[in-house]
Coordinates of C-alpha atoms in Angstrom, one line a residue:
Chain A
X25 CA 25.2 23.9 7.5
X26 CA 28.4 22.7 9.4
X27 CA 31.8 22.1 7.4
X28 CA 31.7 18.9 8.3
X29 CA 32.3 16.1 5.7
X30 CA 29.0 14.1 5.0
X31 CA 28.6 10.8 5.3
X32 CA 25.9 8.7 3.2
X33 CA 25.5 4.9 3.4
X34 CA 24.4 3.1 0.4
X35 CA 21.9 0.1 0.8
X36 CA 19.6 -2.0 -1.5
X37 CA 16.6 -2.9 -0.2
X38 CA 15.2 -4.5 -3.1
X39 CA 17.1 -5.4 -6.2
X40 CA 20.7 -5.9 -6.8
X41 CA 23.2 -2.5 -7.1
X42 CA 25.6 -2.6 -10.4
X43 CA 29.3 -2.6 -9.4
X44 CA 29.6 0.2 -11.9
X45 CA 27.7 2.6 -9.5
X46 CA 30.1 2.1 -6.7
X47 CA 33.1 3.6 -9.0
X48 CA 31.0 6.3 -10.6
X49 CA 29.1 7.8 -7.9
X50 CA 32.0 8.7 -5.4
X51 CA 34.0 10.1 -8.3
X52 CA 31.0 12.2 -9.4
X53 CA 30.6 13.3 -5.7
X54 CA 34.6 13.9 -5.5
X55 CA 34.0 16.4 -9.2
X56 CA 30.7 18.1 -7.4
X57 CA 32.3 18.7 -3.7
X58 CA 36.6 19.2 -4.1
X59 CA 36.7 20.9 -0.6
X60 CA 34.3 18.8 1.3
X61 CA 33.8 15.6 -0.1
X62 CA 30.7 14.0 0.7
X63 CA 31.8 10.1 1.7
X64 CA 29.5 7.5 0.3
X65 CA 30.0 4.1 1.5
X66 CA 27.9 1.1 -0.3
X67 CA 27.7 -1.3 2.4
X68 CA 28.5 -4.6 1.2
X69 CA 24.7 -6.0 0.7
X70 CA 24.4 -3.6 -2.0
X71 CA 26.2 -6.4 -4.0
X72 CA 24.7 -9.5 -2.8
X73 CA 22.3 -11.4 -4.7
X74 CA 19.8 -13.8 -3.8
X75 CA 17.0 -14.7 -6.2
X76 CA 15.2 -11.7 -7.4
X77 CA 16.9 -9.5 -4.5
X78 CA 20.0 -8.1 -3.4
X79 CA 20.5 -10.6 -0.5
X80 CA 17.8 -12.7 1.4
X81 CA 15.2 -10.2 2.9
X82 CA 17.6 -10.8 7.1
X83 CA 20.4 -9.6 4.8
X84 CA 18.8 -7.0 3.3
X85 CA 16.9 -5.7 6.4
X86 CA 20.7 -5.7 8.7
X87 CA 21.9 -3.8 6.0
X88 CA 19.5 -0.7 6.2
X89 CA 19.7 -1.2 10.1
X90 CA 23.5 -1.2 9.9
X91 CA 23.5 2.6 8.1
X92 CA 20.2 3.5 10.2
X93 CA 20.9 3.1 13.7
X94 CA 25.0 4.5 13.1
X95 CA 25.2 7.8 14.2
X96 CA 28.0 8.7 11.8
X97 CA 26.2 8.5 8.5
X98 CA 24.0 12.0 7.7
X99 CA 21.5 9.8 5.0
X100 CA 20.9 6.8 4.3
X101 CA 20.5 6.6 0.5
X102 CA 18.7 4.0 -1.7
X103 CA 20.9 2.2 -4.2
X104 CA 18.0 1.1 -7.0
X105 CA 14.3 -0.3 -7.0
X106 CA 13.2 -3.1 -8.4
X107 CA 11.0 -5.2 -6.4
X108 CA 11.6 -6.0 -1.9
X109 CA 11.4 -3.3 0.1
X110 CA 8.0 -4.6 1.8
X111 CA 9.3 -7.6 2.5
X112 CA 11.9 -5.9 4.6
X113 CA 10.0 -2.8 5.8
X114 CA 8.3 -4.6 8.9
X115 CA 11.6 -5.8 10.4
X116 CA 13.4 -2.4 9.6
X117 CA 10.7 -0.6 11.1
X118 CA 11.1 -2.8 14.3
X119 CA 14.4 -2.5 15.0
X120 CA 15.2 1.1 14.2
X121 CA 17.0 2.9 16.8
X122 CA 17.6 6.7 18.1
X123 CA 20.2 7.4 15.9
X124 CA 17.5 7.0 12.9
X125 CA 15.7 9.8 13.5
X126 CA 18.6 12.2 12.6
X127 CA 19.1 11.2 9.5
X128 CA 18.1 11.6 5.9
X129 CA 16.4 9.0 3.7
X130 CA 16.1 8.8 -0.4
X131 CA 15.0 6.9 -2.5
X132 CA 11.6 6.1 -5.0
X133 CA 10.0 3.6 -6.9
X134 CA 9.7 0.6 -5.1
X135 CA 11.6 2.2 -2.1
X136 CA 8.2 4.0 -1.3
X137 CA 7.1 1.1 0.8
X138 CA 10.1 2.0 3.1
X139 CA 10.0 5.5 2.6
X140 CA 5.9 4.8 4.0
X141 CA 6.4 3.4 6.7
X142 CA 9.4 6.0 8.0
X143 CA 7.5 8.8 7.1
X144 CA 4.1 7.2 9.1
X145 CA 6.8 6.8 12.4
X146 CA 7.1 10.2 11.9
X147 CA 11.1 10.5 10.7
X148 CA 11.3 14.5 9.3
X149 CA 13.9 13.8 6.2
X150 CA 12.4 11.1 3.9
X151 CA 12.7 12.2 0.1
X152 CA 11.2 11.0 -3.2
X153 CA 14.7 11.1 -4.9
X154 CA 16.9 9.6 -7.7
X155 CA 19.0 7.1 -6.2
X156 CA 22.4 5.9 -6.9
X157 CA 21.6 3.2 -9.6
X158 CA 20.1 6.3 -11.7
X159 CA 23.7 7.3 -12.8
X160 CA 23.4 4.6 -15.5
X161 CA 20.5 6.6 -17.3
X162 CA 21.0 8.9 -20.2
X163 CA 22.4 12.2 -18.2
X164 CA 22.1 10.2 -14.7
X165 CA 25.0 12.4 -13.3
X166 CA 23.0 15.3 -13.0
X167 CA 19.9 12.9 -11.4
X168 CA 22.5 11.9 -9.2
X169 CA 23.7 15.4 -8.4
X170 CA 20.8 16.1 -7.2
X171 CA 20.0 13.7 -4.6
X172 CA 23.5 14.4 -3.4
X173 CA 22.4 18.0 -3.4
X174 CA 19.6 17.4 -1.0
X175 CA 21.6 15.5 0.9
X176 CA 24.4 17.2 1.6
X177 CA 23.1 20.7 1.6
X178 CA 19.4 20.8 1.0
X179 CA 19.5 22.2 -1.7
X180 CA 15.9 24.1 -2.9
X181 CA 17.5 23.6 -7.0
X182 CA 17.0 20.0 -6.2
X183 CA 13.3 20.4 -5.2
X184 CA 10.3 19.4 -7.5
X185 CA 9.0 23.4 -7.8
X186 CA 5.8 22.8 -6.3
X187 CA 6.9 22.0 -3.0
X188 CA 8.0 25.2 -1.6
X189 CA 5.1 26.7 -2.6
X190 CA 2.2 24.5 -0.8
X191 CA 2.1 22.9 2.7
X192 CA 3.1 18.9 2.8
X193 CA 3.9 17.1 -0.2
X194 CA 4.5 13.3 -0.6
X195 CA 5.2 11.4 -4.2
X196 CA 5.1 7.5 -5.2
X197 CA 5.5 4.8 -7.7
X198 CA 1.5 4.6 -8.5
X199 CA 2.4 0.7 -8.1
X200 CA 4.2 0.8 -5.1
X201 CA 1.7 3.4 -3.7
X202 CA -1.4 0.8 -4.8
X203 CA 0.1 -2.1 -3.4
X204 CA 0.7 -0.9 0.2
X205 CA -3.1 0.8 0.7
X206 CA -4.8 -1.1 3.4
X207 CA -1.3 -2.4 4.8
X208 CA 0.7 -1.3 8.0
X209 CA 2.6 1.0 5.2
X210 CA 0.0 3.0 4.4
X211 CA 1.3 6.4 5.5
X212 CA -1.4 9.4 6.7
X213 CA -1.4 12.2 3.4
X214 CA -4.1 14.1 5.0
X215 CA -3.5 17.8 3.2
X216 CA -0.7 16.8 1.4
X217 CA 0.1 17.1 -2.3
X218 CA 0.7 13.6 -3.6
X219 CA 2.8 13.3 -7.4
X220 CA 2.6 9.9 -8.9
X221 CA 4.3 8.3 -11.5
X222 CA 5.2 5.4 -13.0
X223 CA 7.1 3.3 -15.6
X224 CA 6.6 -0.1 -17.7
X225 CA 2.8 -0.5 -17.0
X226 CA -0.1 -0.9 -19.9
X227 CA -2.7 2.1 -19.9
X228 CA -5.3 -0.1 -18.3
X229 CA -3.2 -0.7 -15.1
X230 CA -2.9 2.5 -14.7
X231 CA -6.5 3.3 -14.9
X232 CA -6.8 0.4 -12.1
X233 CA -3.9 1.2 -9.8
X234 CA -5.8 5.0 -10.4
X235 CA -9.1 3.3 -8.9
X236 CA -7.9 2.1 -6.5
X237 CA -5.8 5.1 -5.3
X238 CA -8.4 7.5 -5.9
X239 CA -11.0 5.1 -3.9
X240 CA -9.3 5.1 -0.5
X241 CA -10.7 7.0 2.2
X242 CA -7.5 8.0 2.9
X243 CA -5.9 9.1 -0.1
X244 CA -9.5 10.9 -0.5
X245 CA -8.3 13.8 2.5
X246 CA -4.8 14.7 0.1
X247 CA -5.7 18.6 -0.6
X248 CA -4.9 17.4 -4.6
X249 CA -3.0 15.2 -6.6
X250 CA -0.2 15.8 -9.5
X251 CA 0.7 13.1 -12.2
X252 CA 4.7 12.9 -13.2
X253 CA 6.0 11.1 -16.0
X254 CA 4.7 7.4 -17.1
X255 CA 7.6 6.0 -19.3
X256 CA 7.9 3.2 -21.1
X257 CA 4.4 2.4 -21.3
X258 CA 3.5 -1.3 -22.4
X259 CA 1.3 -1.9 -25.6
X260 CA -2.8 -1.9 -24.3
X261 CA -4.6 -4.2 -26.8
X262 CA -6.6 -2.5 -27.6
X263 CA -5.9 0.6 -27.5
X264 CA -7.1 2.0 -24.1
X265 CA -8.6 5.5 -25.4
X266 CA -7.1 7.8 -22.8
X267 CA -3.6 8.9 -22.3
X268 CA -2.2 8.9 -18.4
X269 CA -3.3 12.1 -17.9
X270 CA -7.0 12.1 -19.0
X271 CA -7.4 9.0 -16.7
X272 CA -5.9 10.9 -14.0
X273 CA -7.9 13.3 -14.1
X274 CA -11.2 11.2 -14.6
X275 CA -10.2 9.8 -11.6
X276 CA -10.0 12.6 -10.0
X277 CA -12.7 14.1 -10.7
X278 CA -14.9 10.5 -9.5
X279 CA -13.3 11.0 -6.5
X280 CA -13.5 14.6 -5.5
X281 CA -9.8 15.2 -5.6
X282 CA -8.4 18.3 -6.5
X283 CA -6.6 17.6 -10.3
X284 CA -3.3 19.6 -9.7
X285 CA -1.7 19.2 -12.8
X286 CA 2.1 17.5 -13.9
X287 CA 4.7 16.9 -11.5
X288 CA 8.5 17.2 -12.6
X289 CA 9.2 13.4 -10.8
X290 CA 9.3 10.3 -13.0
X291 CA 12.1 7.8 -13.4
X292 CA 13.9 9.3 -15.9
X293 CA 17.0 11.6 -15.4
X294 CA 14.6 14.6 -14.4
X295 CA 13.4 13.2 -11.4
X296 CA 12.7 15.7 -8.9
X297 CA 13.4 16.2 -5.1
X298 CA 10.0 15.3 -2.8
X299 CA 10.2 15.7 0.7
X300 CA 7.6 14.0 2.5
X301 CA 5.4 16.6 4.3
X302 CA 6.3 19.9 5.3
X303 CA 9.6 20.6 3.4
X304 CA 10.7 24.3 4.9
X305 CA 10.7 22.4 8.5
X306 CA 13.0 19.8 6.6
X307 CA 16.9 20.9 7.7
X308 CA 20.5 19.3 7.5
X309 CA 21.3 18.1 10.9
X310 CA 23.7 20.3 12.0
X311 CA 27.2 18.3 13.2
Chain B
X27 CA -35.8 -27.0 -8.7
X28 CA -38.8 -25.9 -10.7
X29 CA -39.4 -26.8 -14.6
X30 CA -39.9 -23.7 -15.2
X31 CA -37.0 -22.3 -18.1
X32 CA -33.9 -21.0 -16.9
X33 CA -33.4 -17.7 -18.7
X34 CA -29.7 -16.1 -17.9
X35 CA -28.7 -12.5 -19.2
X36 CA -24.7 -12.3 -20.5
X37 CA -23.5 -8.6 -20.0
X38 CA -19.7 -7.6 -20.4
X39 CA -19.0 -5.4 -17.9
X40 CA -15.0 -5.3 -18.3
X41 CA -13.6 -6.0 -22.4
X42 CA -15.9 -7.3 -25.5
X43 CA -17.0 -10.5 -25.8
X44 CA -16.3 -12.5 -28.9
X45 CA -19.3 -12.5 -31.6
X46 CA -18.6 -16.2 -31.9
X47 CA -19.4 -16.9 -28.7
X48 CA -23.3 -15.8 -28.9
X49 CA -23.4 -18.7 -31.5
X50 CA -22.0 -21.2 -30.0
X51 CA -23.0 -21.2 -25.8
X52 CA -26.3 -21.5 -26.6
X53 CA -25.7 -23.9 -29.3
X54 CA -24.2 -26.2 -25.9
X55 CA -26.7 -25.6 -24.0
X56 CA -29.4 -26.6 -26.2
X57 CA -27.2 -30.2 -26.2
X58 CA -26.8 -30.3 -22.6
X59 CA -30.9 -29.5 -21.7
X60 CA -32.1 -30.4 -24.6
X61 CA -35.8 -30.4 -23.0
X62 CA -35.6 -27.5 -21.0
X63 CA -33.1 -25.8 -22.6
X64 CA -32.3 -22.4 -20.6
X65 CA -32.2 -19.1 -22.4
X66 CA -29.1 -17.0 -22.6
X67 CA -30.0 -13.9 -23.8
X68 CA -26.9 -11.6 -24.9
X69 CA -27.6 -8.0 -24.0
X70 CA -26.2 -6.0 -27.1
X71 CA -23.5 -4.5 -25.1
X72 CA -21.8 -7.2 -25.4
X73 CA -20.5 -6.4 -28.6
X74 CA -19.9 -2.7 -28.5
X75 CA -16.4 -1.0 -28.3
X76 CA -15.1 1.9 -26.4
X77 CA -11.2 2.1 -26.3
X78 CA -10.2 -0.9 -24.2
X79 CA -13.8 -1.7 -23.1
X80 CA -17.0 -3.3 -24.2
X81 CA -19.1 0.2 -24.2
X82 CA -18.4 3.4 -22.2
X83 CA -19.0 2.9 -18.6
X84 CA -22.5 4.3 -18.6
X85 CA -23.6 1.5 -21.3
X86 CA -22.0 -1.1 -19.6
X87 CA -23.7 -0.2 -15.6
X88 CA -26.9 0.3 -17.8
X89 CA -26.7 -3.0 -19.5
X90 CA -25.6 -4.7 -16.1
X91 CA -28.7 -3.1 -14.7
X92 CA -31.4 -4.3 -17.4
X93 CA -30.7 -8.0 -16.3
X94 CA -30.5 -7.7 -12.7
X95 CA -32.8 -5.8 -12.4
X96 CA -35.2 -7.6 -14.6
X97 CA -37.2 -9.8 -13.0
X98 CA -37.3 -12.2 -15.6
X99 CA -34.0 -13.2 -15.4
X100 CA -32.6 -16.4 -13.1
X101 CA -28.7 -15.3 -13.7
X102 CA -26.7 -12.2 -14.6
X103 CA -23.9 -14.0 -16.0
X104 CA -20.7 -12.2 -17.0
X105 CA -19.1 -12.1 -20.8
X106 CA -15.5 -11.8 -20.0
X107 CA -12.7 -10.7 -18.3
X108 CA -10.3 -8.4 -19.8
X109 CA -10.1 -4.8 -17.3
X110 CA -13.3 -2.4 -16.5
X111 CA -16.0 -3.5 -13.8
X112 CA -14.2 -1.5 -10.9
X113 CA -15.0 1.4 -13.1
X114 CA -18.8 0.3 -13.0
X115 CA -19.4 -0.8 -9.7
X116 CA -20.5 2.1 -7.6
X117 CA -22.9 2.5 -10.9
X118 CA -24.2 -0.9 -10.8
X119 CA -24.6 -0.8 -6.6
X120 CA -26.2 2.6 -6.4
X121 CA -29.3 1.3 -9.2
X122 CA -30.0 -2.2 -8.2
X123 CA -33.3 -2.8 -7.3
X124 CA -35.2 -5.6 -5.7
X125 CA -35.4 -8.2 -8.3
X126 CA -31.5 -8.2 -8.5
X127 CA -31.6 -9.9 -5.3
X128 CA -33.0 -13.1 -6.4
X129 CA -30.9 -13.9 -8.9
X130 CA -27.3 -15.1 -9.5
X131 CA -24.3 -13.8 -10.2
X132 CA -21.2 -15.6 -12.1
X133 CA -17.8 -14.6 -13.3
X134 CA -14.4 -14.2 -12.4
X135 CA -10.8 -12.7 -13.1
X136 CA -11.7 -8.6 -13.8
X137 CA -15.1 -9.3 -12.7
X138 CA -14.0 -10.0 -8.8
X139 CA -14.5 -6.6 -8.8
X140 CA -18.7 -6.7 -9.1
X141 CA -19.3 -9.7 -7.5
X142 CA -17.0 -8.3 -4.7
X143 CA -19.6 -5.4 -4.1
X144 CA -22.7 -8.1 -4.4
X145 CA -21.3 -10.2 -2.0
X146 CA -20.5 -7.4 0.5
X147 CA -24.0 -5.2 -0.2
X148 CA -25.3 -8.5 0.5
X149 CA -26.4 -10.9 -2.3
X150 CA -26.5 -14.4 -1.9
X151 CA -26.0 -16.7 -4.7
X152 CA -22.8 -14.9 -6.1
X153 CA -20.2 -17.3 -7.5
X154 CA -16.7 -17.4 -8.6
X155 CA -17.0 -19.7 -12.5
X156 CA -16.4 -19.4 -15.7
X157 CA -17.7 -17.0 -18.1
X158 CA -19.4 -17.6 -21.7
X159 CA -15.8 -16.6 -23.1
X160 CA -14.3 -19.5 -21.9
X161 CA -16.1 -21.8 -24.5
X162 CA -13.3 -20.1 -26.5
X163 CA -10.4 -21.9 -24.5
X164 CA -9.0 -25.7 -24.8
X165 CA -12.2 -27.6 -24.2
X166 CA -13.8 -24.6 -23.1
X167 CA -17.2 -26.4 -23.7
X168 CA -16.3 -28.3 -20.0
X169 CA -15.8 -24.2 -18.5
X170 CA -19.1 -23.2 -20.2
X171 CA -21.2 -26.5 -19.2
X172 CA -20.1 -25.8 -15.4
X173 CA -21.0 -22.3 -15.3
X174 CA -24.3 -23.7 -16.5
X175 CA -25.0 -26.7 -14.6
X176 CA -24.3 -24.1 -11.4
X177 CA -26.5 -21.5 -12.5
X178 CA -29.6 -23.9 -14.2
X179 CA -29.9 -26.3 -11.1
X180 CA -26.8 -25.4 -8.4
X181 CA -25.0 -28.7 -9.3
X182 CA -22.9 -29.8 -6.7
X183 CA -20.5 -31.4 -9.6
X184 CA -19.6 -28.0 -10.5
X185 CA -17.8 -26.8 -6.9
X186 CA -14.8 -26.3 -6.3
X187 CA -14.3 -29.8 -4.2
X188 CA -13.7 -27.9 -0.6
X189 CA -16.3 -25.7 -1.3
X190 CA -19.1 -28.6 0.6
X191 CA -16.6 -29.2 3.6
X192 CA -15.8 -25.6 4.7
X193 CA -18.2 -23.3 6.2
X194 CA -17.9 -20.0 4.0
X195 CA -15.6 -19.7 0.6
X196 CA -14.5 -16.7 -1.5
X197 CA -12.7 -16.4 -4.5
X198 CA -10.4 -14.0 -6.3
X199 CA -7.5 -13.2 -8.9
X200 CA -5.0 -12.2 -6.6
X201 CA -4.4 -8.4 -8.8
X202 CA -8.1 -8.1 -9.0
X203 CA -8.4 -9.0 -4.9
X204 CA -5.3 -6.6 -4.2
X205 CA -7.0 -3.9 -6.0
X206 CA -10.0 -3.5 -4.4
X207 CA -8.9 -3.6 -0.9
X208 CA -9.2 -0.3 1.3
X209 CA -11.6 0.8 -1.6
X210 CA -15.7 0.4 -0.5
X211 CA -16.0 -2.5 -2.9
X212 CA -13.6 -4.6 0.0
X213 CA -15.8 -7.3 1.1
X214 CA -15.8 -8.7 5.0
X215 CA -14.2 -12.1 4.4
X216 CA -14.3 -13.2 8.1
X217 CA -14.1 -16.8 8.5
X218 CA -14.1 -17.2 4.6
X219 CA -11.6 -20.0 2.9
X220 CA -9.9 -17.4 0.4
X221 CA -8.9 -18.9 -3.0
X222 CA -6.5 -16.9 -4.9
X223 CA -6.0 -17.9 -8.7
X224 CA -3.0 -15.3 -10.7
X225 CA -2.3 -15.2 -14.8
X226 CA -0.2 -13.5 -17.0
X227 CA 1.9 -12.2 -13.7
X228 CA 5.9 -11.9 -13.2
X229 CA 6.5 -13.9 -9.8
X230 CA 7.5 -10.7 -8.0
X231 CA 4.1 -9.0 -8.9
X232 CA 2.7 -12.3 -7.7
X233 CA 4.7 -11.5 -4.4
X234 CA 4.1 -8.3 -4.1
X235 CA 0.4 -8.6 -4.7
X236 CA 0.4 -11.5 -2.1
X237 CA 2.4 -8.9 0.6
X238 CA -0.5 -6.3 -0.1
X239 CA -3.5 -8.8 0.4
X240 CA -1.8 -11.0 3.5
X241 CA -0.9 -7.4 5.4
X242 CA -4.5 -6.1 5.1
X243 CA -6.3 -6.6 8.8
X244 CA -9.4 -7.7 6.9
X245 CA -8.1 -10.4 5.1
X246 CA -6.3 -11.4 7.9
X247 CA -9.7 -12.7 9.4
X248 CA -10.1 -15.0 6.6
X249 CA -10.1 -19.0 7.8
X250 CA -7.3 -20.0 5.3
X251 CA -5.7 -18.8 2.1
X252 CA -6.0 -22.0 -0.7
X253 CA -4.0 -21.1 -4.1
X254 CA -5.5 -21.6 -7.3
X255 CA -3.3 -22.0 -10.7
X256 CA -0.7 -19.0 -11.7
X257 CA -0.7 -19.7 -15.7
X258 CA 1.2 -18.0 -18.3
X259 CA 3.7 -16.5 -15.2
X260 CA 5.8 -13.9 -17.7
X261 CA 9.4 -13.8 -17.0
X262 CA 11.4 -13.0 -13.9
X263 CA 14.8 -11.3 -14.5
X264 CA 16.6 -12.5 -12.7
X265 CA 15.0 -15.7 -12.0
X266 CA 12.7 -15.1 -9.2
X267 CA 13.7 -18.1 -6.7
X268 CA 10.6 -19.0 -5.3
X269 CA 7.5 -20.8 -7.2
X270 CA 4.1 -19.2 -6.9
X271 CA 3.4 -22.0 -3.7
X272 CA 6.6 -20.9 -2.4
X273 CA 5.6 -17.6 -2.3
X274 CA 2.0 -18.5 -1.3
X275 CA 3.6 -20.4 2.0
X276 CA 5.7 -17.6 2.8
X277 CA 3.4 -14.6 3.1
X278 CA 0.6 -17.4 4.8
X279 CA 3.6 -17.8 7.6
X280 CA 4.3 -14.2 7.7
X281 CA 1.2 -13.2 8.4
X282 CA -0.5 -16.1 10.7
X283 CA -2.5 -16.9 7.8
X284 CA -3.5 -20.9 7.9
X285 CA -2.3 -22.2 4.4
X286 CA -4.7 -24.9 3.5
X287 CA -3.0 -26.3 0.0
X288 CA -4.1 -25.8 -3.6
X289 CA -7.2 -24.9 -5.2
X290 CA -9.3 -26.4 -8.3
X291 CA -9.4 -23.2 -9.7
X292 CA -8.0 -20.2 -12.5
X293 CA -7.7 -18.7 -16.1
X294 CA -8.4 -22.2 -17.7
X295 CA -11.4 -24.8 -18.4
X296 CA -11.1 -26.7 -15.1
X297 CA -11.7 -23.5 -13.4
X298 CA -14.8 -24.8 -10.8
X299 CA -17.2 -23.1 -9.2
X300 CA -16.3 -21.7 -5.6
X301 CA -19.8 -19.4 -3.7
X302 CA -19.3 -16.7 -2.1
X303 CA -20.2 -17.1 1.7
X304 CA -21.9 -20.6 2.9
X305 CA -22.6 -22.5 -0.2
X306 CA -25.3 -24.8 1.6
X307 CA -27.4 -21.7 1.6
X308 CA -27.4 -21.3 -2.0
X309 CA -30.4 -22.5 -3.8
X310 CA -31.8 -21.9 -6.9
X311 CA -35.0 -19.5 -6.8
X312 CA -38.3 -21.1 -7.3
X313 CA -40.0 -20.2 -10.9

């Protein structure tokens, strides 16, 4: 990689960033990188707020465009979840320009709807990452570190360790990955690994989110799938009978896909690195 | 219609029905026919338990089976809601035989799922209405004597009031819809009014379901998209800053959907009865 000074632009394309984030993250950065300090710049959106989002969904989608299409930023870097990236993903999809393409992206949870539909137009750095709102978890400096290690230096510590060792990989929300099948979004996994997790749902959802995953024709051709952590797991009245990973791999099995095992990804400090398809082509832009 | 004696199988393909409520629908149907009084016969299923479900799924396609595809049935009506006939439906599809074609079908919420699969393999007197449960709700006895005057003699009363003035009609809980679509149970709602009922939701699943089922290419063939009522909406934080009409309207415009206003329809006794397909065509089977 070049010595040059990254630069990552922070933007929320769903719910609002804490102001706390913008104080602790560039310090963190400044403690992890004396010599070269990455520059992080939360564009102003981050902060907005309108209804359940950070800024009505024009605001939101100028805001990713603004970072995007500048030439100068080397990742453009999700500042939390929560719910409205697919309102914006259509418009940001639209407009993207040249500049775009040389860039990374990170983000997960709801951010897989953007992360979709950038990795379906073919863009070579989108990640399954923690994103800057994660430094407000229990030990969130070290999830933190670690999307600033991909970014900045691609980093293979920061990788879930399955993904160097087989061909594409792609992870998700199992939500977020339910609710854009069918859509535009809906990204072409053929061959890859796919990890799923998820957070705050009751056991039966994710037996139906798992149906419906496991039913599509296209999420059939993934060469296997891996379940991550499901936290924070709602009360299922009654008790469902299975745990997350015996329904995931019932469903696999009714589907004829390949029951890989556990993924280090979840939304927890822990959360792992996932490049979206073929990580050992995936390389920092020299400058 | 003939004199003949209705006779209408209950089967709980999803969660288990209430023991009270084998005493006390036929108890109101013996008021409202009290000459011909039809028979509802409570397949034994009903009442078993297997973690969150009413059976294991092999008892409960098996139990959907023995009425549908008994010939002396006029209805295969469903129990219940609650979460389980996507697990059930390739099951029930794969063993149906002829004399499950001349019969109806009626239930809603979970049970989309099944009468999804009928309407698309085919069937023709399938029908969103309530379920024996519902005798259980707020003057449930109203729910219960609908789903009854449909399936004994095809009441007009009972419809859904746009059902007579539109050419084809469908209707769905929006998760249970969402779910199902890109999966083979995904029926071909061309030209259909869609009716779209939610409960127990936060408004930003209700708008994220609503960007999933609005962006599929199938759905977007449908005539129109009518809402139903979004009960028991659980909490939005922060306050979401649309209502669920809003929200409606704004995915309808979005996606050059026709919105076509409210419908009588959703988790509660007024919930009417809305056919799948072209309701003229629906008649009740001579005995």
């Amino acid at each position: 990689m070049s010595n040059k000074r990254r630069r990552i632009g922070v933007v929320a394309p769903a719910s609002r960033m804490s102001a706390e984030v913008a104080q602790r993250v560039p310090t963190l950065a400044g403690s992890l990188y004396p010599e070269r300090t990455p520059e992080i710049v939360f564009h102003p959106q981050c902060f907005a707020s309108h209804g359940h989002f950070a800024g009505d969904d024009e605001m939101r989608a100028r805001a990713f465009l603004d970072i995007a299409n500048d030439e100068s930023f080397d990742a453009v870097w999700l500042a939390r979840g929560g719910y409205g990236s697919c309102r914006v993903a259509q418009a940001v999809m639209c407009s993207l320009t040249e500049p775009s393409r040389r860039k990374a992206y990170v983000g997960y949870s709801d951010g897989g709807a953007l992360l979709a539909a950038l990795y379906r137009a073919g863009f070579e750095a989108v990640a399954h990452g923690p994103m800057a709102q994660d430094i407000l978890r229990d030990d969130g400096e070290a999830a933190v570190a670690r999307a600033l290690a991909w970014m900045v230096e691609r980093s293979p510590e920061a990788l879930e360790p399955t993904v160097t060792r087989v061909n594409k990989t792609a992870a998700f929300n199992i939500t977020v990955l339910s609710q854009i099948l069918g859509t535009p979004l809906q990204p072409d996994l053929d061959g890859h690994v796919l990890m799923l997790e998820e957070v705050g749902e009751a056991m039966y959802r994710i037996d139906r989110s798992l149906f419906h995953i496991t039913s599509n024709a296209g999420i059939r051709r993934v060469s296997g799938v891996m379940l991550g952590r499901c936290s924070t797991i709602t009360p299922n009245d009654p008790d469902f009978g299975m745990n997350e990973e015996e329904i995931a791999r019932y469903w696999c099995r009714r589907s004829d896909i390949a029951w890989l095992g556990r993924a280090d990804i979840g939304h927890d400090a822990n959360n792992k690195i996932v490049p979206f398809g073929a990580s050992g082509t995936i390389q920092v832009t020299p400058r």
